């Protein structure tokens, strides 16, 4: 046995000790012991496990008057040193001799060829997952420790144990220290989600931007003025492709921020599903903590700090412990370059313009290398030229494999977005597509008239039904049903209905007199009759 893995059982509790390159392991109640057994009956150094000529032996270090007996295979040592070929047990040496304090058993060493297509945990005794180069499964993320977790196979079962990682290991969305794995258990660490099944690990990692599927998302909250609930987001279904730049727009109170928070998990939806790269986001939310960025409307930063120092301190707080100074500085400089703040590193944040401060906020999120970034009105209060610069900056960020979702009230630069989601009263999705197609869809000549129309609940519901009758929605509906099956909870498609007369496209008018008459009619009746 080259290396050794020991399973320590104390009552119903168990843990593992991975010997690594050690040739000697001390067991006892003292703090200096490699395996500490907290019991008044165990001596500070009770037992020594030593390797000689690549064979492991157990040596009883008990002194006279010891209250603990060391047994191998249920029998006391016949010699001070015996070959370790069974389970060691520490027992009380008193009238209750059968009372076991702890047992230590070597895990059978397994090392056979692994199937390249499936990560078979039974092919090796210890499987290491982390960001270090020597890990069996490597996860390149600033929040993942060099050795983040171990999965030990003892010949029959698999056990997971967190390796004192900074961000933790989660099984079925619950933080664990160690646990026996069962089929269909979901293992989560930053930027990686795994499914355990029959001693195999099925995993998906977000190497590019994240594809987001919102499926029949609703957000209902209690109504303070009456019994029952009101809907802030109503039956929203759409897809954001990986690496897309998407804007969510609508009038005041249309549910834009609520929908954004449903998608990023800050305020989860009450109904419906959110999928990230086909994974149920709410069930694997801890996997995506390290790859999701959020920039609130109000900047949160220390104005007295210089730009570089503020980013450096943020990086130290967010990145894993023990990261080298070289990597830390590299991350900071990359974030500064991504938001085009070169040359501003030594300036105090208080001296920056509003647009530059917003760029610092975005840079803070870029430090953890997010694959999706959500921004709540990043251009609020900026002049039109700065609004254009900000939208161009966000568009450029998608070119590096990031999905960007933004809420905005500035409509002049929506052409920079790949798609735009228009929300109406009650958080209804009334249109989802290219910005240039919105005017024809709503039969309106300006965004202000579109917003004014969508403040009416009946009109918003009509356009929401029109969206659900569109060919794009039917195509997406079919894809969602094929990928997620009955679990996606999509309502059945409704039969096509005749479009209201006011919703149909106006006839082509050739004469100037007719065009003038149409403009006047729209000015007087356009929004009111809707």
JSON list of C-alpha atoms in Angstrom, two decimals, residues 439-444 453-454 456-466 469 498-507 522 525-530:
[
{"chain": "A", "resi": 439, "resn": "UNK", "atom": "CA", "xyz": [-42.78, 49.38, -33.19]},
{"chain": "A", "resi": 440, "resn": "UNK", "atom": "CA", "xyz": [-44.47, 47.15, -35.74]},
{"chain": "A", "resi": 441, "resn": "UNK", "atom": "CA", "xyz": [-45.36, 44.60, -33.07]},
{"chain": "A", "resi": 442, "resn": "UNK", "atom": "CA", "xyz": [-47.14, 47.21, -30.92]},
{"chain": "A", "resi": 443, "resn": "UNK", "atom": "CA", "xyz": [-48.26, 49.36, -33.89]},
{"chain": "A", "resi": 444, "resn": "UNK", "atom": "CA", "xyz": [-46.84, 52.45, -32.20]},
{"chain": "A", "resi": 453, "resn": "UNK", "atom": "CA", "xyz": [-50.47, 51.43, -23.66]},
{"chain": "A", "resi": 454, "resn": "UNK", "atom": "CA", "xyz": [-48.95, 48.64, -21.56]},
{"chain": "A", "resi": 456, "resn": "UNK", "atom": "CA", "xyz": [-53.50, 49.10, -18.95]},
{"chain": "A", "resi": 457, "resn": "UNK", "atom": "CA", "xyz": [-53.91, 45.57, -17.63]},
{"chain": "A", "resi": 458, "resn": "UNK", "atom": "CA", "xyz": [-56.28, 44.46, -20.39]},
{"chain": "A", "resi": 459, "resn": "UNK", "atom": "CA", "xyz": [-53.96, 45.71, -23.14]},
{"chain": "A", "resi": 460, "resn": "UNK", "atom": "CA", "xyz": [-50.92, 44.12, -21.48]},
{"chain": "A", "resi": 461, "resn": "UNK", "atom": "CA", "xyz": [-52.74, 40.79, -21.29]},
{"chain": "A", "resi": 462, "resn": "UNK", "atom": "CA", "xyz": [-53.75, 41.04, -24.94]},
{"chain": "A", "resi": 463, "resn": "UNK", "atom": "CA", "xyz": [-50.18, 41.56, -26.08]},
{"chain": "A", "resi": 464, "resn": "UNK", "atom": "CA", "xyz": [-48.99, 38.80, -23.74]},
{"chain": "A", "resi": 465, "resn": "UNK", "atom": "CA", "xyz": [-51.44, 36.44, -25.47]},
{"chain": "A", "resi": 466, "resn": "UNK", "atom": "CA", "xyz": [-50.21, 37.67, -28.84]},
{"chain": "A", "resi": 469, "resn": "UNK", "atom": "CA", "xyz": [-49.39, 32.84, -30.18]},
{"chain": "A", "resi": 498, "resn": "UNK", "atom": "CA", "xyz": [-58.30, 36.39, -34.20]},
{"chain": "A", "resi": 499, "resn": "UNK", "atom": "CA", "xyz": [-56.31, 39.54, -33.59]},
{"chain": "A", "resi": 500, "resn": "UNK", "atom": "CA", "xyz": [-58.34, 42.60, -32.57]},
{"chain": "A", "resi": 501, "resn": "UNK", "atom": "CA", "xyz": [-58.80, 45.14, -35.31]},
{"chain": "A", "resi": 502, "resn": "UNK", "atom": "CA", "xyz": [-56.73, 47.75, -33.50]},
{"chain": "A", "resi": 503, "resn": "UNK", "atom": "CA", "xyz": [-53.85, 45.28, -33.16]},
{"chain": "A", "resi": 504, "resn": "UNK", "atom": "CA", "xyz": [-53.59, 44.55, -36.88]},
{"chain": "A", "resi": 505, "resn": "UNK", "atom": "CA", "xyz": [-51.10, 46.43, -39.00]},
{"chain": "A", "resi": 506, "resn": "UNK", "atom": "CA", "xyz": [-52.60, 49.58, -40.63]},
{"chain": "A", "resi": 507, "resn": "UNK", "atom": "CA", "xyz": [-53.14, 49.55, -44.39]},
{"chain": "A", "resi": 522, "resn": "UNK", "atom": "CA", "xyz": [-53.49, 58.31, -33.82]},
{"chain": "A", "resi": 525, "resn": "UNK", "atom": "CA", "xyz": [-57.47, 58.20, -30.36]},
{"chain": "A", "resi": 526, "resn": "UNK", "atom": "CA", "xyz": [-54.40, 56.00, -30.54]},
{"chain": "A", "resi": 527, "resn": "UNK", "atom": "CA", "xyz": [-53.64, 55.37, -26.89]},
{"chain": "A", "resi": 528, "resn": "UNK", "atom": "CA", "xyz": [-57.03, 56.27, -25.43]},
{"chain": "A", "resi": 529, "resn": "UNK", "atom": "CA", "xyz": [-59.01, 53.72, -27.39]},
{"chain": "A", "resi": 530, "resn": "UNK", "atom": "CA", "xyz": [-56.58, 50.98, -26.56]}
]
